[in-house]
mmCIF file of C-alpha atoms in Angstrom:
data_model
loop_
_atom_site.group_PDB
_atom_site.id
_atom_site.type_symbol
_atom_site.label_atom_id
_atom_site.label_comp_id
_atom_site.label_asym_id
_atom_site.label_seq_id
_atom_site.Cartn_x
_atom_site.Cartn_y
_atom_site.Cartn_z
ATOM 1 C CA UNK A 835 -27.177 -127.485 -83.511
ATOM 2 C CA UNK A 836 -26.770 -123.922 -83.793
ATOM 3 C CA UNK A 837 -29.374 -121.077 -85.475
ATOM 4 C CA UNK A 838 -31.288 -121.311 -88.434
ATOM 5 C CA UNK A 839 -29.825 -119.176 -91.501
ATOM 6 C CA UNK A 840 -31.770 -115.974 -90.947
ATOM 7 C CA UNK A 841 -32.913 -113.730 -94.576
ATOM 8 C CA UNK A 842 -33.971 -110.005 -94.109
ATOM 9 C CA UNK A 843 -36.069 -109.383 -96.408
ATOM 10 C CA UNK A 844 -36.707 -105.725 -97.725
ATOM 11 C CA UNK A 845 -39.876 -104.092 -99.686
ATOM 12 C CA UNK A 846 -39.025 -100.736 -100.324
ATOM 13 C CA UNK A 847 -41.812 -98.701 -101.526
ATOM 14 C CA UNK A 848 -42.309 -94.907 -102.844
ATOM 15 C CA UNK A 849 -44.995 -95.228 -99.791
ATOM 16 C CA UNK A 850 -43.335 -97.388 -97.029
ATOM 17 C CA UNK A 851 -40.852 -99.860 -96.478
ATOM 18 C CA UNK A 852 -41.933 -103.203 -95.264
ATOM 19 C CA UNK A 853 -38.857 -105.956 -93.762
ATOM 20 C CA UNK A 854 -39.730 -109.754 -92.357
ATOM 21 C CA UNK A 855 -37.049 -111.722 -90.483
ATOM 22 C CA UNK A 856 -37.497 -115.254 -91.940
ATOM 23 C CA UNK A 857 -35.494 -118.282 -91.067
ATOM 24 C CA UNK A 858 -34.280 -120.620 -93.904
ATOM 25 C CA UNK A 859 -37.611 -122.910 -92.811
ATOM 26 C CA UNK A 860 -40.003 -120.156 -93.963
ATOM 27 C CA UNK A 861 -41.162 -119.164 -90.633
ATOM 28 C CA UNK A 862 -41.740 -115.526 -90.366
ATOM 29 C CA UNK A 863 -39.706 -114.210 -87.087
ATOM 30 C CA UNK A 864 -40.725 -110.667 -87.001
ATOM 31 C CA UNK A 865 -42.157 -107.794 -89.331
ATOM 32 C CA UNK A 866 -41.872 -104.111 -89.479
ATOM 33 C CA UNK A 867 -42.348 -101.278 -90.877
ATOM 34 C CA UNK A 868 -41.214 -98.009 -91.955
ATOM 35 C CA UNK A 869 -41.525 -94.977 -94.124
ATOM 36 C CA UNK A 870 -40.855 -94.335 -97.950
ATOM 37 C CA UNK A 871 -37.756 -95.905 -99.362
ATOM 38 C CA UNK A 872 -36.609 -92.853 -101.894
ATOM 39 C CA UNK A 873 -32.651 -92.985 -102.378
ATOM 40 C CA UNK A 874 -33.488 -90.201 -105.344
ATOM 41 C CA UNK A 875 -34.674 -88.238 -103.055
ATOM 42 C CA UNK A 876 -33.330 -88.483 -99.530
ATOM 43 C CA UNK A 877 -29.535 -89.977 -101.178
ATOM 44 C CA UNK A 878 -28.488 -93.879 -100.490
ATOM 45 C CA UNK A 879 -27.901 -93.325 -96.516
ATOM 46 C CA UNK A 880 -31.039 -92.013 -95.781
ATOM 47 C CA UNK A 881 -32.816 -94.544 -97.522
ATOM 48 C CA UNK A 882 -30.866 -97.150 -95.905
ATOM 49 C CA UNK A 883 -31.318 -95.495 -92.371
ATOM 50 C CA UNK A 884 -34.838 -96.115 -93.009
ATOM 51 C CA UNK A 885 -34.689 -99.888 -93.506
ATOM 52 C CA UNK A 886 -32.237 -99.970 -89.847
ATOM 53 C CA UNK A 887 -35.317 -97.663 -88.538
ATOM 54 C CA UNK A 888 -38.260 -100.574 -89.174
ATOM 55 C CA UNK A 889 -35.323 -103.255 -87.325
ATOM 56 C CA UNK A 890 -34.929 -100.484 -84.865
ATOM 57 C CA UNK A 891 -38.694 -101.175 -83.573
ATOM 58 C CA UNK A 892 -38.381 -105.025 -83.533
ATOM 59 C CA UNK A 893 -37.623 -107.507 -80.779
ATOM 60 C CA UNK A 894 -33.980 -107.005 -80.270
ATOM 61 C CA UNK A 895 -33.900 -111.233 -80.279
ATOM 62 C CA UNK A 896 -35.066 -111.525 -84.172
ATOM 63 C CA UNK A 897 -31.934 -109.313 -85.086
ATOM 64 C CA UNK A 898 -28.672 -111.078 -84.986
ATOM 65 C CA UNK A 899 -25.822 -109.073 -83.368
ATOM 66 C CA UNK A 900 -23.106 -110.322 -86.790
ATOM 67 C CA UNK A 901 -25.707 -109.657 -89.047
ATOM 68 C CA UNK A 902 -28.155 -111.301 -91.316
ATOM 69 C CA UNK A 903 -27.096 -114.175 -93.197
ATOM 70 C CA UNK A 904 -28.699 -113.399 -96.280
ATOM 71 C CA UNK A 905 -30.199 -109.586 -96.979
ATOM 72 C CA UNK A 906 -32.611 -109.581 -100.039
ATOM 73 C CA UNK A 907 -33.716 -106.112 -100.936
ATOM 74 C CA UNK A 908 -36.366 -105.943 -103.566
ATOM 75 C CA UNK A 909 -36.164 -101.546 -103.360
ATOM 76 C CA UNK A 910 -38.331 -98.668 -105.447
ATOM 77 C CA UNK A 911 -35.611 -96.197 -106.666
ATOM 78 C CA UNK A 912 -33.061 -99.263 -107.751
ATOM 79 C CA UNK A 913 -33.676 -98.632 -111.154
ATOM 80 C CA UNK A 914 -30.140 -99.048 -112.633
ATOM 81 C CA UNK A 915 -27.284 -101.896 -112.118
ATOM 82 C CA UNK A 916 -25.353 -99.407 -110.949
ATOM 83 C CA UNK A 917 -27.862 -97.598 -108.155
ATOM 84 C CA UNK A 918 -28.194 -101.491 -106.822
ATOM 85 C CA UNK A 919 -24.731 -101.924 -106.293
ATOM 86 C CA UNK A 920 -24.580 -98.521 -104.407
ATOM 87 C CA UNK A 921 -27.067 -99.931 -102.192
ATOM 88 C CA UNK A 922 -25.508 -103.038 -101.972
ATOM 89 C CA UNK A 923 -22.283 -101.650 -100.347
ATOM 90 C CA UNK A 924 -24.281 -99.223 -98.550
ATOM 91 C CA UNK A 925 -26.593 -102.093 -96.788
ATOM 92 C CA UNK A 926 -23.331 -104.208 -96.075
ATOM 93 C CA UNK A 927 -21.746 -101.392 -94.341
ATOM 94 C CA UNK A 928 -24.372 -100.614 -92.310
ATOM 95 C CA UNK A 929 -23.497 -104.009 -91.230
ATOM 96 C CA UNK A 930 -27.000 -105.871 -92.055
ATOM 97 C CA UNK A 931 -24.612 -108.653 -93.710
ATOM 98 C CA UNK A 932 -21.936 -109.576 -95.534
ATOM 99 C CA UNK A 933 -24.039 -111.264 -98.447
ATOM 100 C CA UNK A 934 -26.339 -108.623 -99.798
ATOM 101 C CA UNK A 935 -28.422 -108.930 -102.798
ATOM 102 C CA UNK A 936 -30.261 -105.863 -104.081
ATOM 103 C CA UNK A 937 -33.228 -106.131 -106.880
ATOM 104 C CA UNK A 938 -35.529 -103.090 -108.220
ATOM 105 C CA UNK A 939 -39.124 -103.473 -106.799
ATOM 106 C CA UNK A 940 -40.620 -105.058 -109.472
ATOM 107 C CA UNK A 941 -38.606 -108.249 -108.992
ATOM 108 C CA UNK A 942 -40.280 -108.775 -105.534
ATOM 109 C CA UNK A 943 -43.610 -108.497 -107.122
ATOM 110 C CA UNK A 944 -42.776 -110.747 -109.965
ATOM 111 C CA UNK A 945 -41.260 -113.734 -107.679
ATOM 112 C CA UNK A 946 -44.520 -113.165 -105.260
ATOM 113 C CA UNK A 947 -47.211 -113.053 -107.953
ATOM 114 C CA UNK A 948 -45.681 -116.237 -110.497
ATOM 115 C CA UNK A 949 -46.112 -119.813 -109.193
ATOM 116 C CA UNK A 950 -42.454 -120.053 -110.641
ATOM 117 C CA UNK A 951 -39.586 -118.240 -110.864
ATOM 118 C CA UNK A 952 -39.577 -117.012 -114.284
ATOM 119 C CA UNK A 953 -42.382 -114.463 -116.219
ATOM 120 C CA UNK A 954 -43.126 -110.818 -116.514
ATOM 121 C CA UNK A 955 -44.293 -108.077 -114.169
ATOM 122 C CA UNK A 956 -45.414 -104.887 -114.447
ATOM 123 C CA UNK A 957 -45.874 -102.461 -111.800
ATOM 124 C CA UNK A 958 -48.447 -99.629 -111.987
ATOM 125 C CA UNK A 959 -48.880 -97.410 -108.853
ATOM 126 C CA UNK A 960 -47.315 -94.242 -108.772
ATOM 127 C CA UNK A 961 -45.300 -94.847 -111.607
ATOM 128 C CA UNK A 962 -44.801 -97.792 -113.964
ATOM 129 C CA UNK A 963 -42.128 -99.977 -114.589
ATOM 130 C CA UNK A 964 -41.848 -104.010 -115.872
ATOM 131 C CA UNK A 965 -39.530 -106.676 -115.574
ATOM 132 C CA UNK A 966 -39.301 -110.274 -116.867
ATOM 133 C CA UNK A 967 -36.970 -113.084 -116.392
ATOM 134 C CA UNK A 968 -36.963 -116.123 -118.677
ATOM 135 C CA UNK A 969 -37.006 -119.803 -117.700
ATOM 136 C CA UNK A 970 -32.837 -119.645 -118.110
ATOM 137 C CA UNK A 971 -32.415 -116.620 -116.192
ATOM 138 C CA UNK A 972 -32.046 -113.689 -119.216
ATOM 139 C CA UNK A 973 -33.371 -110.551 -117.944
ATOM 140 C CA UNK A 974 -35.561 -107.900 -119.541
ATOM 141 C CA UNK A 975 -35.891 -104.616 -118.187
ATOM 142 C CA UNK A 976 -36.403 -100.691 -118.405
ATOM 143 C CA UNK A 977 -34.586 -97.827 -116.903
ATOM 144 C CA UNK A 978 -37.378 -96.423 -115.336
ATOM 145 C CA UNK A 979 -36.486 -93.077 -114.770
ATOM 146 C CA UNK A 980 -39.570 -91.232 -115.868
ATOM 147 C CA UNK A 981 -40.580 -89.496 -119.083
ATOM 148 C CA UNK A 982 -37.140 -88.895 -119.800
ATOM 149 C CA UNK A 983 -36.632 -92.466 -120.381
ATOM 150 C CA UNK A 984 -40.380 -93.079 -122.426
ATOM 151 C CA UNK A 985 -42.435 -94.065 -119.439
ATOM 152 C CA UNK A 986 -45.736 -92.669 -119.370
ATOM 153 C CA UNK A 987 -48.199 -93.400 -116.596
ATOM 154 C CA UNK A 988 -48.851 -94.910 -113.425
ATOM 155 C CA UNK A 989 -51.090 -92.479 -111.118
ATOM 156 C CA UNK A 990 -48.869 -89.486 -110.769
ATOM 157 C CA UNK A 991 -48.369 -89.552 -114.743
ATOM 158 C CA UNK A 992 -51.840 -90.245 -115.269
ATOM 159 C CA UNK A 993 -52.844 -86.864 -112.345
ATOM 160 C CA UNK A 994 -50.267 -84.981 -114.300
ATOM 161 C CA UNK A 995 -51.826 -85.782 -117.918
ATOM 162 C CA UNK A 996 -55.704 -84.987 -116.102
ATOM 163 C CA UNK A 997 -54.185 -81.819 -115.235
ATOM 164 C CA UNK A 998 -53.007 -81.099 -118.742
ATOM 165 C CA UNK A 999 -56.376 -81.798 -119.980
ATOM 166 C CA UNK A 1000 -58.262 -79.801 -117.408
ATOM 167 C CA UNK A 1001 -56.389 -76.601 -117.817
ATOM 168 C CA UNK A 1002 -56.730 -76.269 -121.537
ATOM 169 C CA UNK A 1003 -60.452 -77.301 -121.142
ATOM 170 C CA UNK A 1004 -60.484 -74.249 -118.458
ATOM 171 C CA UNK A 1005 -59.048 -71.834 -121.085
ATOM 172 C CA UNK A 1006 -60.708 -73.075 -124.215
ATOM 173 C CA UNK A 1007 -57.840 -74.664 -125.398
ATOM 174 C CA UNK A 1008 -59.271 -77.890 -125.137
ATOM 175 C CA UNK A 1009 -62.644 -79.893 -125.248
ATOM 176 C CA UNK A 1010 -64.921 -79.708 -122.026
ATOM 177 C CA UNK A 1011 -64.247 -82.446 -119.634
ATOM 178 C CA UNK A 1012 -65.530 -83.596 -115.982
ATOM 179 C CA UNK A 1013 -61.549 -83.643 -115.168
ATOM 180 C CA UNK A 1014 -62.029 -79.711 -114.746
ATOM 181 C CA UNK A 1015 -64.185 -80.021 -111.531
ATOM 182 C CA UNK A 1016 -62.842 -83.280 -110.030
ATOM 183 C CA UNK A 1017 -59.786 -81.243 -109.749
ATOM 184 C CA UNK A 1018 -61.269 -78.133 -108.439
ATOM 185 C CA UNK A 1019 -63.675 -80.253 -105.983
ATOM 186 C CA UNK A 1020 -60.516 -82.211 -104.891
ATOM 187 C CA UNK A 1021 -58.014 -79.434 -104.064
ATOM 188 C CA UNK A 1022 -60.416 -76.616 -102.734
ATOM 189 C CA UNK A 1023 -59.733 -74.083 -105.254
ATOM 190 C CA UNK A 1024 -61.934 -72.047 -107.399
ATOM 191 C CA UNK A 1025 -60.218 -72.691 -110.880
ATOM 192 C CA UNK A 1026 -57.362 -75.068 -112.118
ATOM 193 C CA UNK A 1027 -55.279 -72.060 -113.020
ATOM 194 C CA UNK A 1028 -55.179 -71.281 -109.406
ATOM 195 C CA UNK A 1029 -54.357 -74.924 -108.475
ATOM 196 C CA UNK A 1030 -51.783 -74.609 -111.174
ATOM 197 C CA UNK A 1031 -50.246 -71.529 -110.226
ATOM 198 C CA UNK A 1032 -50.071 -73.559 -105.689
ATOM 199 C CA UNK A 1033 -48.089 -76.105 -107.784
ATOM 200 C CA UNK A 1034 -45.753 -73.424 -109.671
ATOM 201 C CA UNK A 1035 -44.742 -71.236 -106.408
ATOM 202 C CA UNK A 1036 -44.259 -74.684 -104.442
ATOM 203 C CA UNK A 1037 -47.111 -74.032 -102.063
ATOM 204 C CA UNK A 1038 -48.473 -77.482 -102.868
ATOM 205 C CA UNK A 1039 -46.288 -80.671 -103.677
ATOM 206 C CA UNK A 1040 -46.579 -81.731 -106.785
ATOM 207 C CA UNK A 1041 -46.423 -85.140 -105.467
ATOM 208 C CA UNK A 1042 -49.898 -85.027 -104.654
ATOM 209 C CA UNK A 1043 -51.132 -84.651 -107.709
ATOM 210 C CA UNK A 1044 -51.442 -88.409 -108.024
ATOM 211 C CA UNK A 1045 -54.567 -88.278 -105.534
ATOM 212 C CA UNK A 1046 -56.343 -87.318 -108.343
ATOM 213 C CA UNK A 1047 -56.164 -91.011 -110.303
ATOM 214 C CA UNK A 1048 -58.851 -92.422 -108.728
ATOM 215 C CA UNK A 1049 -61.102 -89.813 -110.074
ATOM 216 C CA UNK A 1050 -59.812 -90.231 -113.108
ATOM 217 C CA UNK A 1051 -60.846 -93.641 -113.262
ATOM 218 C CA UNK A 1052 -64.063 -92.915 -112.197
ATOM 219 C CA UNK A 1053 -64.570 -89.810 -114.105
ATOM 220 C CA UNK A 1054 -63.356 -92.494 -117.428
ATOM 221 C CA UNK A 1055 -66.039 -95.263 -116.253
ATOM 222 C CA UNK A 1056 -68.591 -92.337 -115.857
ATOM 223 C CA UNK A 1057 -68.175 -91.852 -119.535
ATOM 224 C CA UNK A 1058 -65.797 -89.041 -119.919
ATOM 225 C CA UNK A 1059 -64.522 -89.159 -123.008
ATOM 226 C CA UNK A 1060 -61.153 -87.119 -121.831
ATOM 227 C CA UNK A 1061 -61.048 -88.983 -118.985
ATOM 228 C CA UNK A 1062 -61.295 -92.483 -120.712
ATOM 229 C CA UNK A 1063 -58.779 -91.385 -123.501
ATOM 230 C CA UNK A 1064 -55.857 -91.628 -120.730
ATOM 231 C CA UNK A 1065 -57.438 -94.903 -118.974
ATOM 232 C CA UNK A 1066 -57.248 -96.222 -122.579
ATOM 233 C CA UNK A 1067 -53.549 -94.994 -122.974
ATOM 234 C CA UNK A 1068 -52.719 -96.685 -119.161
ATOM 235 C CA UNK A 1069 -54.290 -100.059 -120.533
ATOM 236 C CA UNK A 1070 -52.179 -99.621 -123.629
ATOM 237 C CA UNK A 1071 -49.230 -98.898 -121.567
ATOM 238 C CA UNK A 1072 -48.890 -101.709 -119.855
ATOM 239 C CA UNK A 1073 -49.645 -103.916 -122.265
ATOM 240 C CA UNK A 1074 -46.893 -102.578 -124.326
ATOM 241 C CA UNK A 1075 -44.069 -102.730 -121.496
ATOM 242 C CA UNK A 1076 -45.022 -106.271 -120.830
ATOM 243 C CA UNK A 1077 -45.374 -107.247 -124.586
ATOM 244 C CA UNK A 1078 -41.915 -105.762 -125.165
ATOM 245 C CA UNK A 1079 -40.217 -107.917 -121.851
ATOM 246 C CA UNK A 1080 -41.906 -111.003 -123.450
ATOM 247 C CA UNK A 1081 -40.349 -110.255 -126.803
ATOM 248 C CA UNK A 1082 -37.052 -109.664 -125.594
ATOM 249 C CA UNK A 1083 -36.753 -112.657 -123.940
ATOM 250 C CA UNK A 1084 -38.504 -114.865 -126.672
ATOM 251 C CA UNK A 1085 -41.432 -115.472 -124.780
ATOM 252 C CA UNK A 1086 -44.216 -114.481 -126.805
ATOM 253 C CA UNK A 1087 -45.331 -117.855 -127.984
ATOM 254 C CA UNK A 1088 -44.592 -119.231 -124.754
ATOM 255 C CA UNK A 1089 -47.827 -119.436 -121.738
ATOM 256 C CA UNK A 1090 -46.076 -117.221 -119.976
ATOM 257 C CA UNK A 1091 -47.516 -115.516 -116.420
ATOM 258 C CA UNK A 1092 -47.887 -111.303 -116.696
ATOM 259 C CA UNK A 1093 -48.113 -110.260 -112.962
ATOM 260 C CA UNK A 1094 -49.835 -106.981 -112.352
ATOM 261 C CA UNK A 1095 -49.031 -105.147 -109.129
ATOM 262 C CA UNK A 1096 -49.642 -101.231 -107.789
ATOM 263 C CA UNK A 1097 -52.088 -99.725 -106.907
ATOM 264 C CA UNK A 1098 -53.738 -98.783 -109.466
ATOM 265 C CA UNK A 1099 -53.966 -102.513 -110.961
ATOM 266 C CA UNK A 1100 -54.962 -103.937 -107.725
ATOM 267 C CA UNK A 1101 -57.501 -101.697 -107.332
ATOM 268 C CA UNK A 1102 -59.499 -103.575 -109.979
ATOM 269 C CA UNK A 1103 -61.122 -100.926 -111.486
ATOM 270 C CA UNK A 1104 -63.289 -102.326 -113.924
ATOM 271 C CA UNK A 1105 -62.849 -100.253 -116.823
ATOM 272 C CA UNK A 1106 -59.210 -100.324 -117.053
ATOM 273 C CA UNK A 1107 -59.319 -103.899 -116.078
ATOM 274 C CA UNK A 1108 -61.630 -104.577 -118.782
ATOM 275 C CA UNK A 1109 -59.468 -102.679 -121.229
ATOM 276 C CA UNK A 1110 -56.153 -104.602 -120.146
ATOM 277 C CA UNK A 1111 -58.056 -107.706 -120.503
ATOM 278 C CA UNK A 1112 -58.990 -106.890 -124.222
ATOM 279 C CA UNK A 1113 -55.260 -104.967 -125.070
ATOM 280 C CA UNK A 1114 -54.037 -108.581 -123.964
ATOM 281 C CA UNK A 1115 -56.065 -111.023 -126.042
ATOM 282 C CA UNK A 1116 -54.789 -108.661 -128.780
ATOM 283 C CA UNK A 1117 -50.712 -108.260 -128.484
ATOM 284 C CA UNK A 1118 -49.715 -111.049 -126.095
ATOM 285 C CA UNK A 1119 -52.561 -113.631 -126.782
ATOM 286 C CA UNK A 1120 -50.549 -116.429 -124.891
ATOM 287 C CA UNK A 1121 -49.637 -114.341 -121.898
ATOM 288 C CA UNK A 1122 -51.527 -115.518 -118.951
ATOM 289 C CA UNK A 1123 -52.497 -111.825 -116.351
ATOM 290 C CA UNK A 1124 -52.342 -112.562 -113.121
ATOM 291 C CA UNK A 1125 -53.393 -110.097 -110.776
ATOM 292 C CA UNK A 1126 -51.225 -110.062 -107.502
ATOM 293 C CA UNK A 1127 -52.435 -111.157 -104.363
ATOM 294 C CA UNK A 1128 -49.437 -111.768 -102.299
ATOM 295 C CA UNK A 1129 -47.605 -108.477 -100.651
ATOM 296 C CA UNK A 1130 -44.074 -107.952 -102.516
ATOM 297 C CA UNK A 1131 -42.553 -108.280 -99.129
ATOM 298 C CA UNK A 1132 -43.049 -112.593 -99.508
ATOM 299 C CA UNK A 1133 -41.218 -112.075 -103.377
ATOM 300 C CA UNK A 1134 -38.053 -110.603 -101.614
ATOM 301 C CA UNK A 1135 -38.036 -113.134 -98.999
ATOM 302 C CA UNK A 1136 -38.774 -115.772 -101.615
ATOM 303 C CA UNK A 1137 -35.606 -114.431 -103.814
ATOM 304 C CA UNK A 1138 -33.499 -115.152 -100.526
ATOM 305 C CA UNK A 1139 -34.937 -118.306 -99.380
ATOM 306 C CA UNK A 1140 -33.660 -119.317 -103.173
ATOM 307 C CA UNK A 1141 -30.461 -117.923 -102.859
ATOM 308 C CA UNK A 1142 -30.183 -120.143 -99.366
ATOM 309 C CA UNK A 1143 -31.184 -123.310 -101.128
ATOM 310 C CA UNK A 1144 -33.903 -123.750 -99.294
ATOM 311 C CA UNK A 1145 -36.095 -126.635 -99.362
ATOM 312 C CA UNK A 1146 -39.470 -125.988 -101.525
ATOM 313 C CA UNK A 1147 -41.264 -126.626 -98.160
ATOM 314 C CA UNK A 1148 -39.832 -123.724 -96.590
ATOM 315 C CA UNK A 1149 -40.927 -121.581 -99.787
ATOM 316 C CA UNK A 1150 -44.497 -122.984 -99.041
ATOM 317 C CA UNK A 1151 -45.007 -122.037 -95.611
ATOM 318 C CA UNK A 1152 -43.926 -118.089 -96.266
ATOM 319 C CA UNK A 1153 -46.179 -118.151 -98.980
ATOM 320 C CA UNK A 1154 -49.186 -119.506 -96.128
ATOM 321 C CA UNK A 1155 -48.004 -117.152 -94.194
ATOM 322 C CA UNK A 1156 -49.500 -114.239 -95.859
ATOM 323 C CA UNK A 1157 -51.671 -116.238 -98.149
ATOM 324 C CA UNK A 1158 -55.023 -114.522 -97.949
ATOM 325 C CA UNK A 1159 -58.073 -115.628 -95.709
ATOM 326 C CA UNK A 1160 -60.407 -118.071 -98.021
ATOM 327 C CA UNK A 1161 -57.521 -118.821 -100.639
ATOM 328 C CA UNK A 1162 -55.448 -122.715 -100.816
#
C-alpha cells in the first residue's frame, strides 16, 4: 500500500499564518507557523513565500517531494473570486500541488465553529467580515475591502472611530469622554493632537491604532457613554452582516448556527457579548451564536478532508486533535 493522501492546510491571518500536514485519516503530521499572510500588502508572492517559510521549518519527511495532494487555503486578504484564483495559481506554481483550493478566512472559521457544513460566520478581529453557506451550497458573502465597501468595525475600525471621538473631545468639538486619556496613557504622549499629528508624518503606524480596542471595551463597560456608543454600533454590526447572509440565503426562519470568531468576539467581553446576545434575540431570533472554540486552522483542514472524501471518522479525530482540554 502506498502513502496516505496528504492535505496542507493553510490559516492565513492579518497576524500569522498557521499550516498542519494532515493525512486523509485525520492525523495531524506536523504544524507550523509563520508570520502575517497580507497579499494587499506584501503582493501574492510574498504572501505565498510566507506559507513555503512555516514548511520551510518542518520535518523535511511530513513534506512530500511532488507536492501535496490536496492544498486547502482558508487566507485573510482573499476577499474577491478573483484575488483567490490569483492565489490559487500562485500556490500551484510554487509547486505545493496540483489541486489547490483557496477560500477567504472566514470560511475556515465557519467549517471549524458549525457541527455541519452549512451556517453563517462572522469574523471580528481587526476587521470584520461574514460569510454563510446554505444547506445546498449557495453562498453569501461581502467584499470586504474596508469602508469603501460599507464595513465598519472590527478593532482597528473601532481604534480609528475612539480616535475620532477623542480628538474632538480634546478640542471642544465633542462631548468629554475617558477615550481622551486611554489614548494619551496608551501611546505616551501629552495630547491626542500630538498622537495625531506621529500618525500624520508616519512616525507611528497607523496599524497600531487597533491596540487601543481593548480599552475601548473597557472604557464602554466602565460606563462611558462615548465609549459604549461604538461597542453598541460593533454589536449592531455584526448582527447586521450576519442577519443579511441569513437573508440572502433564505435562512432566517431556519435554526441556523452564527459562528463568531476574532479577537475581539473571543475575547468575551461581557458588555459587547451581552449586547450581541440581545441585538440577536431581536433581528435573527432563530439564529443559534456560537462562539468559536476550535482554531480556524482545523476549518481549512476540515474543507480538504471533504474535498478528499474522507470518512466522517477521519473528520472526528482532527477535530480531537485540537479539541480543548475539559470539552467531549
Amino acid at each position: 500500500m502506498g502513502r496516505p493522501r496528504l492535505v496542507l492546510a493553510v490559516d492565513g491571518g492579518n497576524s500569522k499564518t498557521d499550516v498542519a500536514v494532515i493525512s486523509e485519516h485525520g492525523e495531524v503530521l506536523a504544524t507550523g507557523r509563520s508570520g502575517p499572510f497580507a497579499p494587499q500588502r506584501d503582493g501574492v508572492a510574498a504572501a505565498v513565500g510566507v506559507v513555503r517559510g512555516a514548511l520551510a521549518a518542518l520535518d523535511p519527511e511530513a513534506v512530500p517531494e511532488g507536492g501535496f495532494d490536496h492544498v486547502s487555503a482558508c487566507l485573510a486578504g482573499a476577499d474577491l473570486p478573483v484575488e483567490e484564483e490569483a492565489l490559487a495559481r500562485e500556490f500551484a506554481a510554487r509547486g505545493f500541488g496540483p489541486d489547490v483550493v483557496v477560500r477567504n478566512d472566514t470560511f475556515a472559521l465557519l467549517r471549524a465553529g458549525a457541527s455541519a457544513a452549512w451556517g453563517v460566520a462572522v469574523v471580528c478581529g481587526a476587521g470584520i467580515n461574514a460569510v454563510g453557506v446554505s444547506p445546498t451550497g449557495a453562498v453569501a458573502r461581502f467584499p470586504a475591502l474596508g469602508r469603501i465597501s460599507g464595513d465598519w468595525g472590527g478593532g482597528q475600525g473601532l481604534a480609528e472611530e475612539a480616535l475620532w471621538h477623542a480628538i474632538r473631545a480634546e478640542d471642544g468639538r465633542g462631548v468629554p469622554t475617558a477615550l481622551t486619556g486611554l489614548i494619551t496613557s496608551h501611546f505616551g504622549t501629552a495630547t491626542v493632537e500630538e498622537l495625531v499629528l506621529e500618525v500624520h508624518f508616519g512616525r507611528l503606524s497607523e496599524e497600531l491604532l487597533h491596540e487601543l480596542s481593548p480599552g475601548v471595551l473597557a472604557a464602554a463597560g466602565d460606563g462611558d457613554a462615548v465609549a459604549r456608543s461604538l461597542v453598541e454600533r460593533q454589536a449592531e454590526e455584526v448582527t447586521a452582516m450576519a442577519e443579511v447572509c441569513l437573508r440572502r440565503l433564505g435562512l432566517l426562519e431556519t435554526p441556523t448556527e452564527v459562528v463568531l470568531g476574532g479577537g475581539m468576539l473571543t475575547a468575551r467581553d461581557p458588555l459587547l457579548t451581552s449586547l450581541l446576545d440581545s441585538c440577536f434575540a431581536v433581528r435573527t431570533p432563530r439564529a443559534k451564536p456560537v462562539l468559536a472554540d476550535l482554531p480556524p486552522i482545523v476549518g481549512a483542514g476540515l474543507l480538504g478532508l471533504e474535498h478528499l472524501g474522507a470518512a466522517e471518522s477521519a473528520k472526528a479525530r482532527l477535530r480531537a486533535r485540537y479539541e480543548p482540554p475539559g470539552r467531549g
